[in-house]
CSV table of C-alpha atoms and ligand atoms in Angstrom, one decimal:
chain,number,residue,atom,x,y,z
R,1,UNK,CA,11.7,9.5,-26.2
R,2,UNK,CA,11.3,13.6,-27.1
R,3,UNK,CA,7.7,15.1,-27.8
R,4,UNK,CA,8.1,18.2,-30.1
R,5,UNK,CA,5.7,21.0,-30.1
R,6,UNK,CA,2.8,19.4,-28.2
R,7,UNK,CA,0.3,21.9,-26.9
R,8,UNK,CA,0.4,20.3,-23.9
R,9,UNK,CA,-1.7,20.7,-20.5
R,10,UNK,CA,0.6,21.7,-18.0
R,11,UNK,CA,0.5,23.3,-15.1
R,12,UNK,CA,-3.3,24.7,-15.6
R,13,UNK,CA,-3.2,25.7,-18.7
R,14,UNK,CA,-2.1,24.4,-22.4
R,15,UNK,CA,1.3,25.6,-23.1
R,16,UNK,CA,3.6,24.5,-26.6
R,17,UNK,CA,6.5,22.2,-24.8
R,18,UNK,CA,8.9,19.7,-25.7
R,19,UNK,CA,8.7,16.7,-23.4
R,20,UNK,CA,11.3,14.5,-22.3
R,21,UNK,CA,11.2,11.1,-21.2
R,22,UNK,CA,13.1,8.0,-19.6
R,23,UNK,CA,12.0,5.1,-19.1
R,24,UNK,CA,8.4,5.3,-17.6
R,25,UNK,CA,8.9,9.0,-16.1
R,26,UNK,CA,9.0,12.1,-17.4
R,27,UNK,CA,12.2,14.2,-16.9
R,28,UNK,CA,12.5,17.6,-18.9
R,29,UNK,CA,10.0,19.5,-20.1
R,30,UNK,CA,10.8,22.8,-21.8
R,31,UNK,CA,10.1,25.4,-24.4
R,32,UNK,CA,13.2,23.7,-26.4
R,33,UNK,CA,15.1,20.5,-25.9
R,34,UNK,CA,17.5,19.4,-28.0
R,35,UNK,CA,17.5,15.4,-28.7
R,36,UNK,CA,20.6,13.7,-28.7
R,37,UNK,CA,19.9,9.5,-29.4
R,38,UNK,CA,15.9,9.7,-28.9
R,39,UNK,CA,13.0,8.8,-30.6
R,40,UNK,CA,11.6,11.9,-31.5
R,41,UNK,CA,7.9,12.0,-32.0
R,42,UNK,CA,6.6,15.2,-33.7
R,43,UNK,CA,3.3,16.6,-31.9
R,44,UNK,CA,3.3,20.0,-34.1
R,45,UNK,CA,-0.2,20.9,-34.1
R,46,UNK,CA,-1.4,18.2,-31.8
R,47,UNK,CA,-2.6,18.7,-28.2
R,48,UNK,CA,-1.3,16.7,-25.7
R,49,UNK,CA,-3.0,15.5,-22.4
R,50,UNK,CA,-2.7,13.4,-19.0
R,51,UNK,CA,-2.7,10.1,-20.0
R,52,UNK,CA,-7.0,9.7,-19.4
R,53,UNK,CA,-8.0,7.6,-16.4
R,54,UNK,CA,-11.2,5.6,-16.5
R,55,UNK,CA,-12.5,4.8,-13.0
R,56,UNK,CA,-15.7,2.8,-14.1
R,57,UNK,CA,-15.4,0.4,-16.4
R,58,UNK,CA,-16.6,-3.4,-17.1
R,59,UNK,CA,-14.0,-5.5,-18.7
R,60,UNK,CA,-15.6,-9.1,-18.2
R,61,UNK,CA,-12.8,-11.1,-17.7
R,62,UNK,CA,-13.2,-13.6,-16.3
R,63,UNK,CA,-16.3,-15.4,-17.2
R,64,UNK,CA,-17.7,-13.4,-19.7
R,65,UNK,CA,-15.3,-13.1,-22.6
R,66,UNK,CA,-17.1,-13.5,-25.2
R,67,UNK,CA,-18.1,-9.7,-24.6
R,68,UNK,CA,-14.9,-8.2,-23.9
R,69,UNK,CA,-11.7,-9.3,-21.6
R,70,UNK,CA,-8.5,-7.6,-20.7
R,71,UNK,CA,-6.8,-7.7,-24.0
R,72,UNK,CA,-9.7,-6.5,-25.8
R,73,UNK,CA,-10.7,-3.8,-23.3
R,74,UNK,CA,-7.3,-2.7,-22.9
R,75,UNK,CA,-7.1,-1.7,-26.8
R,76,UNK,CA,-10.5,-0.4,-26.7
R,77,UNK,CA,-9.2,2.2,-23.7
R,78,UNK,CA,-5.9,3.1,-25.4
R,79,UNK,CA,-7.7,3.4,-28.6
R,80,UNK,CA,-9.9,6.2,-26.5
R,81,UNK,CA,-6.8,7.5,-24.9
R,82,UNK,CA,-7.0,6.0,-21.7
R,83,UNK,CA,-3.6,4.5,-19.8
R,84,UNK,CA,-5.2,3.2,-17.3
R,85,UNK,CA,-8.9,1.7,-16.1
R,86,UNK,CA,-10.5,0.6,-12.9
R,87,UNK,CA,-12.2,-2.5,-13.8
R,88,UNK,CA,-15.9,-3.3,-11.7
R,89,UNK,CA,-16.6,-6.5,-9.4
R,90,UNK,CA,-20.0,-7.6,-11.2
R,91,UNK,CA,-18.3,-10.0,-13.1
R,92,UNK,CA,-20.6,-12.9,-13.9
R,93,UNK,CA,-20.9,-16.1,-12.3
R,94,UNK,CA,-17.7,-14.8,-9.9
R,95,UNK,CA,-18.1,-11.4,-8.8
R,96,UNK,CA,-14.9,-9.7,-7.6
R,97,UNK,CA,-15.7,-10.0,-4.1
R,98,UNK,CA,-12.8,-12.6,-2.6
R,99,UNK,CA,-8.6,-12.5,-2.0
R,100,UNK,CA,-9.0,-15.1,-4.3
R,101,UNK,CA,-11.4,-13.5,-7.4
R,102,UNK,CA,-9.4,-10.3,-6.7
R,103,UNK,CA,-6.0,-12.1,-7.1
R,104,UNK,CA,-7.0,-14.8,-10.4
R,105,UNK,CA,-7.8,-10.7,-12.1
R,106,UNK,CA,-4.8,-9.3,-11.0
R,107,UNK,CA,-3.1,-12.3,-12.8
R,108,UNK,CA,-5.2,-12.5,-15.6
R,109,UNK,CA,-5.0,-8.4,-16.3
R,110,UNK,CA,-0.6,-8.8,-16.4
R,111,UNK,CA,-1.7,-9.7,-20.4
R,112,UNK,CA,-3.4,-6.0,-20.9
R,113,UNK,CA,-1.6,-3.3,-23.0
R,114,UNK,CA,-2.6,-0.4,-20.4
R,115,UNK,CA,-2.8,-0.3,-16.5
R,116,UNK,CA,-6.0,-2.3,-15.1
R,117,UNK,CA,-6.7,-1.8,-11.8
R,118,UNK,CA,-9.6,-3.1,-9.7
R,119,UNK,CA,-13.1,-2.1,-7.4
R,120,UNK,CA,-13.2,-4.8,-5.2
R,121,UNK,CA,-17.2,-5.8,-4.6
R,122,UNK,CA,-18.6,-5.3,-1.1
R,123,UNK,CA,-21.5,-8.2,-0.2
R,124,UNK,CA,-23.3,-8.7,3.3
R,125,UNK,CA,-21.0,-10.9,4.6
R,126,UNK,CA,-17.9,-10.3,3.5
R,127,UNK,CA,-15.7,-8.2,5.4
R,128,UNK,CA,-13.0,-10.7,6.3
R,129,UNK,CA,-12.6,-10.7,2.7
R,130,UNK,CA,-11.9,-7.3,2.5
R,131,UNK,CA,-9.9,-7.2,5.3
R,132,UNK,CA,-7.5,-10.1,3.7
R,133,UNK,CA,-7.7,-8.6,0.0
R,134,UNK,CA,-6.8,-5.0,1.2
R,135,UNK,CA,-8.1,-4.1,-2.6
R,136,UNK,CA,-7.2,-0.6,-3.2
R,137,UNK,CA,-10.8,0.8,-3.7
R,138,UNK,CA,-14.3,-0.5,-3.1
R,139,UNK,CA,-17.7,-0.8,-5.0
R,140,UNK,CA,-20.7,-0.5,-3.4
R,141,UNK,CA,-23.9,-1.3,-5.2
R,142,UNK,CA,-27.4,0.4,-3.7
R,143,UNK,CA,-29.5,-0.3,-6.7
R,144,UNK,CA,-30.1,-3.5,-9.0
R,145,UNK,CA,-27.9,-3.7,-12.2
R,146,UNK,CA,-26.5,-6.2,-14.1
R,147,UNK,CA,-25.0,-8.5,-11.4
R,148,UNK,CA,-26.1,-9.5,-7.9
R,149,UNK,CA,-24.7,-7.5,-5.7
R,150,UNK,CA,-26.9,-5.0,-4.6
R,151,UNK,CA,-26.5,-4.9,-0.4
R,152,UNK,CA,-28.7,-3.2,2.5
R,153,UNK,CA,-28.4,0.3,3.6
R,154,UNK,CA,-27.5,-0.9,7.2
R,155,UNK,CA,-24.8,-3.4,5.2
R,156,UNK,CA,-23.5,-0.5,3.5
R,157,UNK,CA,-22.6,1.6,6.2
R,158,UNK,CA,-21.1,-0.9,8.1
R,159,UNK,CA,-18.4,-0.9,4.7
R,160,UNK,CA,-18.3,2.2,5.0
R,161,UNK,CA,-17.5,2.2,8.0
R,162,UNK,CA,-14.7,-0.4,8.4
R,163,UNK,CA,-12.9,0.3,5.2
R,164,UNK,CA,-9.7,2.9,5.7
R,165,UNK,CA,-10.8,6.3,5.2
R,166,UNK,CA,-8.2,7.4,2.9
R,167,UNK,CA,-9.1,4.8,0.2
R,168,UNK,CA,-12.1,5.3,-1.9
R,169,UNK,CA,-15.5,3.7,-2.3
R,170,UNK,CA,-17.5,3.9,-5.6
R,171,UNK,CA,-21.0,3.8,-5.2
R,172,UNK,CA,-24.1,3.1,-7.3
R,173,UNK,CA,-26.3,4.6,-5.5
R,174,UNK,CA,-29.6,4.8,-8.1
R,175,UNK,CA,-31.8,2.4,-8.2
R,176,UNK,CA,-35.3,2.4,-10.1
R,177,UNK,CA,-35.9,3.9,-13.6
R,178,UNK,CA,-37.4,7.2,-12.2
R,179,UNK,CA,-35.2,10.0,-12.2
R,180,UNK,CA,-36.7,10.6,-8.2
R,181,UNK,CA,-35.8,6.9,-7.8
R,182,UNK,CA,-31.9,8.2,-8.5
R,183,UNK,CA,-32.0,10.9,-6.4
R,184,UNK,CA,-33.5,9.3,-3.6
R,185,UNK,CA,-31.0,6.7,-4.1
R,186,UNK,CA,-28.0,9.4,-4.4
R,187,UNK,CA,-29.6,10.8,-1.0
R,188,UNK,CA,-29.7,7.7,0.8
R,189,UNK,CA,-25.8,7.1,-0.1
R,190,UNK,CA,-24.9,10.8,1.0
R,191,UNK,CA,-26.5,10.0,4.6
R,192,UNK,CA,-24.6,7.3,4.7
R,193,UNK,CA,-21.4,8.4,4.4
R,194,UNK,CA,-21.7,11.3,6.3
R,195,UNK,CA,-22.9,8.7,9.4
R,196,UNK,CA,-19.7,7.2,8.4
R,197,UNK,CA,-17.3,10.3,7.8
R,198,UNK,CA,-16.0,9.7,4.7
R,199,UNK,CA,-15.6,10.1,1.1
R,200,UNK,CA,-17.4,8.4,-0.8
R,201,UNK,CA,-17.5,8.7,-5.0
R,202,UNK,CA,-20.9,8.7,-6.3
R,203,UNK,CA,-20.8,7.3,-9.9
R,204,UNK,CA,-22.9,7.8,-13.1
R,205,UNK,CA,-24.6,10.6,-11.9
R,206,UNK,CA,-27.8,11.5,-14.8
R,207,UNK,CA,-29.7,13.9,-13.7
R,208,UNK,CA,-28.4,17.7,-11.9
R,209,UNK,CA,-30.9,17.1,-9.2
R,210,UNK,CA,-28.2,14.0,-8.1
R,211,UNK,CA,-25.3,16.4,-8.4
R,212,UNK,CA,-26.6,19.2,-6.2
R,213,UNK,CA,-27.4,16.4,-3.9
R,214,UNK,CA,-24.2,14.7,-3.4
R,215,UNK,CA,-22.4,18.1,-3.5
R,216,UNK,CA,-24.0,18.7,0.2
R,217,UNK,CA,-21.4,16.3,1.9
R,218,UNK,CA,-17.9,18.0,1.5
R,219,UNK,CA,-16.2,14.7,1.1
R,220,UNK,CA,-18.7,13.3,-2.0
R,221,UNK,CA,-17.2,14.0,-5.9
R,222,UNK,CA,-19.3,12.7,-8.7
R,223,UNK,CA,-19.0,11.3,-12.3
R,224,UNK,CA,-21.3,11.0,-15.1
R,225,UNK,CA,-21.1,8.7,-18.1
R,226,UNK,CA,-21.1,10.2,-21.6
R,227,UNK,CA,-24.5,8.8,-22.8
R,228,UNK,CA,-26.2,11.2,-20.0
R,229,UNK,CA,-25.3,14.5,-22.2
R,230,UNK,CA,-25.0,13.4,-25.6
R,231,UNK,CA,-28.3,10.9,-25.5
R,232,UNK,CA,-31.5,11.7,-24.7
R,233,UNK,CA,-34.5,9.2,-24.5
R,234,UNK,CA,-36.7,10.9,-27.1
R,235,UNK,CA,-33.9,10.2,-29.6
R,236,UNK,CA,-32.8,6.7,-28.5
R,237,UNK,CA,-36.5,5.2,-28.6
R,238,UNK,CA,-35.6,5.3,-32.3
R,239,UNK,CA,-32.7,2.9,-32.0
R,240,UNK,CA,-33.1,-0.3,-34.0
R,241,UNK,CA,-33.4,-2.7,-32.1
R,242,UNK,CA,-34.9,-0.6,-29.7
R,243,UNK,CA,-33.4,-2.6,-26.6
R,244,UNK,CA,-29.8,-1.1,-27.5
R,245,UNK,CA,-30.9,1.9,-25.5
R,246,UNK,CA,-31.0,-0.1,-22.6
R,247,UNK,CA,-28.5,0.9,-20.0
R,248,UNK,CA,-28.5,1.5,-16.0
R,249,UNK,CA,-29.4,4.4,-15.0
R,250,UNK,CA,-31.6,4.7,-17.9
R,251,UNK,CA,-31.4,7.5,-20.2
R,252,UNK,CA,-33.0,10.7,-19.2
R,253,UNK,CA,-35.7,12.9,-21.3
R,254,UNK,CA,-33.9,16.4,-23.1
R,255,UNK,CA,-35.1,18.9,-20.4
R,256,UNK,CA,-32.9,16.4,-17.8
R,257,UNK,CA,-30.2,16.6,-20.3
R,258,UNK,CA,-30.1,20.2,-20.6
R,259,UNK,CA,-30.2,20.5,-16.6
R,260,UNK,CA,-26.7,18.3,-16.6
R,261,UNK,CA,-25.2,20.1,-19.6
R,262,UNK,CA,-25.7,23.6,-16.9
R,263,UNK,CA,-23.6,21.4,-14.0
R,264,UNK,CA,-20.6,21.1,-15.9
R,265,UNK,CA,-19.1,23.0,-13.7
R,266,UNK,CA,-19.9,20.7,-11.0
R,267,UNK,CA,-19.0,17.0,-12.3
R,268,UNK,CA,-15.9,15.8,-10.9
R,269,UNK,CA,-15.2,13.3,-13.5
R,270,UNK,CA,-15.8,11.7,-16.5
R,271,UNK,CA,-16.6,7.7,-16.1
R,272,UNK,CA,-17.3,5.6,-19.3
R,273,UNK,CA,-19.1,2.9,-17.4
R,274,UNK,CA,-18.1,0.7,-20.5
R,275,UNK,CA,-20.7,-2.3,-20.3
R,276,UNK,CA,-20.2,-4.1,-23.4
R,277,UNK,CA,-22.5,-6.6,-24.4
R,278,UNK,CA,-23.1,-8.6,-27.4
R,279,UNK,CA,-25.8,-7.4,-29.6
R,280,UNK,CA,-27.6,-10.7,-29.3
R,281,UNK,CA,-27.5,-10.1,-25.2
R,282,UNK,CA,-29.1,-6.9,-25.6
R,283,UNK,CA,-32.0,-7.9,-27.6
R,284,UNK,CA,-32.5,-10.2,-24.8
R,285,UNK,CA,-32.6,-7.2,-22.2
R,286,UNK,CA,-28.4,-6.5,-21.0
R,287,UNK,CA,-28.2,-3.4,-20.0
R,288,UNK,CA,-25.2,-1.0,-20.7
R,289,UNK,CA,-23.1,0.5,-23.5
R,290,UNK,CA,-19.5,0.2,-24.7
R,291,UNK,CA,-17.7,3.7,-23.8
R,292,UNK,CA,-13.8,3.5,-24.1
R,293,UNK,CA,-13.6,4.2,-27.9
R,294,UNK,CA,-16.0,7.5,-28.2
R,295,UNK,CA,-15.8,9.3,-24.9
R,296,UNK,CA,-13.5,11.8,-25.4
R,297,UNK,CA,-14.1,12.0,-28.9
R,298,UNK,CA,-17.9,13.0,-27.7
R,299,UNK,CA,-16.2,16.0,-25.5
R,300,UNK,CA,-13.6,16.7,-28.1
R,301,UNK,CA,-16.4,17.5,-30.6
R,302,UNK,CA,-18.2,19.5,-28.2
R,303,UNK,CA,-15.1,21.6,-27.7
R,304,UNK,CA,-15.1,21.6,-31.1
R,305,UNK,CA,-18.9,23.2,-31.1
R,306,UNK,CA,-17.4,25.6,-28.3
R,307,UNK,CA,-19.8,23.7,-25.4
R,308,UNK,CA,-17.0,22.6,-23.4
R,309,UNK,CA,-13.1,23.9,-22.8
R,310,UNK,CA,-9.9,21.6,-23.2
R,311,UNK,CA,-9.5,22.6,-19.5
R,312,UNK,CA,-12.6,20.8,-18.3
R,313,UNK,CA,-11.7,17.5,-20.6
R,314,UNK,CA,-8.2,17.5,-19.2
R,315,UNK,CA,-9.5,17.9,-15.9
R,316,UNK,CA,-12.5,15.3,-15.9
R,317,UNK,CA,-10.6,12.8,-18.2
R,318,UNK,CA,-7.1,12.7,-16.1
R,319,UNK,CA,-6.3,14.8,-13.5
R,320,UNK,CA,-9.6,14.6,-11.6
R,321,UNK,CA,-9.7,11.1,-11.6
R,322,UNK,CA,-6.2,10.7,-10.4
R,323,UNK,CA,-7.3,12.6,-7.4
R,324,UNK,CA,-10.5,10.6,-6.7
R,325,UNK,CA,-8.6,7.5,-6.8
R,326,UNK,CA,-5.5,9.2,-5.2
R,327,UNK,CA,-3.2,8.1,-7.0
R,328,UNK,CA,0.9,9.5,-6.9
R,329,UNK,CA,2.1,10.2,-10.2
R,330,UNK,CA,-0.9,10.4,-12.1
R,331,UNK,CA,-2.5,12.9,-14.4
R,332,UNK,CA,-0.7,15.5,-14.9
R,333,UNK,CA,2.1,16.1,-17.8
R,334,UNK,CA,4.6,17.0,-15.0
R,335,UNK,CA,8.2,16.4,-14.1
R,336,UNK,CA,8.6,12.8,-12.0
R,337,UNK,CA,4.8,11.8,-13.8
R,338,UNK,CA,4.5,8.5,-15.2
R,339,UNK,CA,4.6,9.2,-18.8
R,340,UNK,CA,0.9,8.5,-19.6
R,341,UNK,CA,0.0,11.0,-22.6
R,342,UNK,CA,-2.6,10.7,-24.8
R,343,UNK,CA,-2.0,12.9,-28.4
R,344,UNK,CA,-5.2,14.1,-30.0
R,345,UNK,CA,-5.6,16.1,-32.7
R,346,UNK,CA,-8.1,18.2,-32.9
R,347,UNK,CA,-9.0,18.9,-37.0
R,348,UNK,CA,-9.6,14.9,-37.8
R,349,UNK,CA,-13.4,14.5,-38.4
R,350,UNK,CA,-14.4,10.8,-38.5
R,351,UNK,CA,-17.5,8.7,-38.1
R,352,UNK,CA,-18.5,6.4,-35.4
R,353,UNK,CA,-19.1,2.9,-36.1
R,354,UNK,CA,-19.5,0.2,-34.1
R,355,UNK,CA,-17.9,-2.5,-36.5
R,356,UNK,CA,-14.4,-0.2,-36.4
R,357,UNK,CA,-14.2,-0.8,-32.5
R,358,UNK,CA,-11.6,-2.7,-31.0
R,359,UNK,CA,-14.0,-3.9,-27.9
R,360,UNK,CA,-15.6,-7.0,-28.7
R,361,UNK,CA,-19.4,-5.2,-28.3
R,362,UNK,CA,-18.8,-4.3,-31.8
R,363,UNK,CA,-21.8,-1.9,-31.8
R,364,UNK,CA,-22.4,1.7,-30.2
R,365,UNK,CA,-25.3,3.9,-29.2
R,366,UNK,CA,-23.4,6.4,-31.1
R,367,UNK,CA,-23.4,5.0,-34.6
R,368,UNK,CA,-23.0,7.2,-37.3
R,369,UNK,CA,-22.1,10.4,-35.3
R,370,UNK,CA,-19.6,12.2,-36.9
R,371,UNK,CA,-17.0,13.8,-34.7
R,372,UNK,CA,-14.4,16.1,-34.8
R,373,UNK,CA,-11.3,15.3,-32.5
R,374,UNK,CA,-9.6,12.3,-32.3
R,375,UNK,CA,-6.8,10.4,-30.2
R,376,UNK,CA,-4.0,9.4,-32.8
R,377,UNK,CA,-1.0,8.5,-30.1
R,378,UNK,CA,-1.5,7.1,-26.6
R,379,UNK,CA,1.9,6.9,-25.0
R,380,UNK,CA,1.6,4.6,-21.5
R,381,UNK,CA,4.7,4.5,-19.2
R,382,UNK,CA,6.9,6.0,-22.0
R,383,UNK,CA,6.1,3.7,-24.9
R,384,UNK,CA,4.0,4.2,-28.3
R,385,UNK,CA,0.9,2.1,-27.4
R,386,UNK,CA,-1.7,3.1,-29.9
R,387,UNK,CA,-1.2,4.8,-33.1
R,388,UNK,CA,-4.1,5.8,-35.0
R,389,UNK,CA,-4.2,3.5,-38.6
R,390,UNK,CA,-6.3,6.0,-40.7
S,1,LIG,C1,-23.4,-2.4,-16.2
S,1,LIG,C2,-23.0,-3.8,-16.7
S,1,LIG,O1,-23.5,-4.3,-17.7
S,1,LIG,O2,-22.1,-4.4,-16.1
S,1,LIG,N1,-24.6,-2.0,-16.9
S,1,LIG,C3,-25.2,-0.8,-17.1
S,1,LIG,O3,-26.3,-0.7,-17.6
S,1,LIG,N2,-24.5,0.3,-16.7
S,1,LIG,C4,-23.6,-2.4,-14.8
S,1,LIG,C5,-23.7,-1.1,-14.1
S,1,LIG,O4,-22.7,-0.3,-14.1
S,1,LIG,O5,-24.7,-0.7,-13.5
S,2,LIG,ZN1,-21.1,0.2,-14.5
């Protein structure tokens, strides 16, 4: 396959290159390259970035799938760009936190059209379990969310401890509705991981307090889910039904909004922390949003307003996360890279509604917003994946 004329992020910096690729991998990329047999796709005037990498997302399969599973989800993500996902442990009734849960997803994931990978649920007893599973990454949950898997501080730290360093634990470290209750909560996780020595990945950060906070252990990076700068509370007390705004952490007030919007700088990483839950479930109190199909979008039309560089997407979106997660061969657009690229153009205005999604929540906080930016092509491991219809 031959990309033509992609402004593509490479390197640093957005660049207008012809990419080559075989197979899964890319293998040329240059100012010119001349196709012999390929499939030429032509990217003049689109921009093309590292295949996006969610680290935080809820994909309830199994056991809940009537609100999304891996076949759904994985449309919803490469509909939003994303190539790959890092699916959460609180699935209900069996949490991800045996071999044996860990290996029935892996199984049940082979059916997804993009990469699923998995957080592996840390409880008070079982570190055996971890030991035998060796998942790749581990969730740790300090405050109460949908789920039961909160642990102990003391419990905590001992997973912190005994699970290798150079693999990565996400934490949800907030617990409360207060936005001290989150940054005591953020606090309690940083002391903990420096008692442990080692990095720890602090996710869905909402207010900057929490950021500045976590950012005093060298070996702490952060995320923060989209509805925590493009929501506010005094606007989502309007949503009908009002439970919809419902989410964990809740939604913060404008002036905490405005606070996060200064510590761009300072957020590692975007996370979706796609929750989707049936309408019907949220009236009776879920918390949590569906994310995959209007995160980037929300930057892209920010960019679009001049609040945010294609730098900072590219690097919060792809290459950011692959270093969290340290993962080889992930996002970047570079020689010997997996060919993960998501195609976006940036003139297409559309309108957000929740009945056009592919996840099965069918409903968004963000109905009605109209945006300008859009993914029209996510390529995952050298193939056409999604193609926008419209
Ligand atoms: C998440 C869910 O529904 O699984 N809900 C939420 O409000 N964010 C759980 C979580 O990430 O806390
Ligand atoms: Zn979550």
């Amino acid at each position: 396959m031959l990309i033509k004329n992609a402004n593509a992020y490479i390197n640093g910096k957005f660049r207008i290159r012809d990419i080559l690729i075989n197979g899964e991998q890319i293998v040329k990329i240059a100012y010119c390259i001349n196709a012999k047999n390929e499939e030429i796709i032509d990217a003049n005037g689109l921009i093309a970035l590292p295949g996006l990498i969610e680290i935080h997302a809820h994909l309830r399969e199994p056991g809940q799938e009537q609100k999304e599973d891996f076949l759904s989800g994985s449309r919803a993500a490469l509909a939003g760009g994303y190539c790959l996902v890092y699916d959460m442990p609180n699935n209900m009734p069996k949490p991800t936190i045996t071999k044996e849960a860990l290996e029935k997803k892996k199984m049940l994931a082979k059916n997804a059209l993009c990469e699923i990978r998995f957080h592996f649920g840390a409880t008070k007893n079982n570190f055996v379990e971890v030991r035998n599973a060796k998942p790749e990454s581990m969730k740790i949950y300090l405050g109460k969310t949908t789920g039961n898997l909160v642990i102990k501080s003391n419990v905590a730290l001992k997973h912190m401890k005994n699970f290798p360093k150079g693999k990565q634990i996400i934490v949800h470290a907030q617990d409360g509705e207060t936005v001290e209750d989150a940054q005591t909560g953020v606090q309690t996780a940083i002391k903990l991981a420096k008692k442990a020595t080692r990095k720890i990945h602090i996710t869905h950060t909402s207010t900057a307090k929490e950021i500045e906070l976590a950012k005093k252990w060298k070996l702490a990076t952060v995320d923060t889910a989209p509805h925590y700068l493009f929501l506010n509370k005094e606007e989502a007390i309007k949503m009908k039904p009002k439970e919809k705004m419902f989410v964990n952490p809740p939604l913060r007030n404008k002036k905490e909004v405005a606070c996060m919007w200064k510590e761009l700088e300072k957020i590692d990483a975007i996370g979706t922390d796609h929750a989707p839950h049936l309408l019907n479930d949220k009236i009776k109190g879920a918390h949590g949003f569906p994310g995959l199909e209007t995160a980037l979008a929300l930057f892209l039309d920010a960019h679009s307003k001049k609040k945010i560089s294609l730098d900072w997407i590219a690097t919060r979106f792809s290459e950011n996360p692959a270093k969290i997660m340290k993962l080889n061969k992930y996002g970047k657009i570079a020689n010997g890279y997996f060919a993960n690229i998501t195609l976006v153009d940036l003139r297409k205005v559309w309108i957000v509604k929740g009945k056009n999604l592919y996840s099965k929540a069918k409903w968004t906080p963000f109905e009605g917003r109209v945006l300008k930016g859009k993914v029209v092509k996510t390529i995952y491991k050298g193939k056409v994946v999604f193609t926008e219809s419209v």
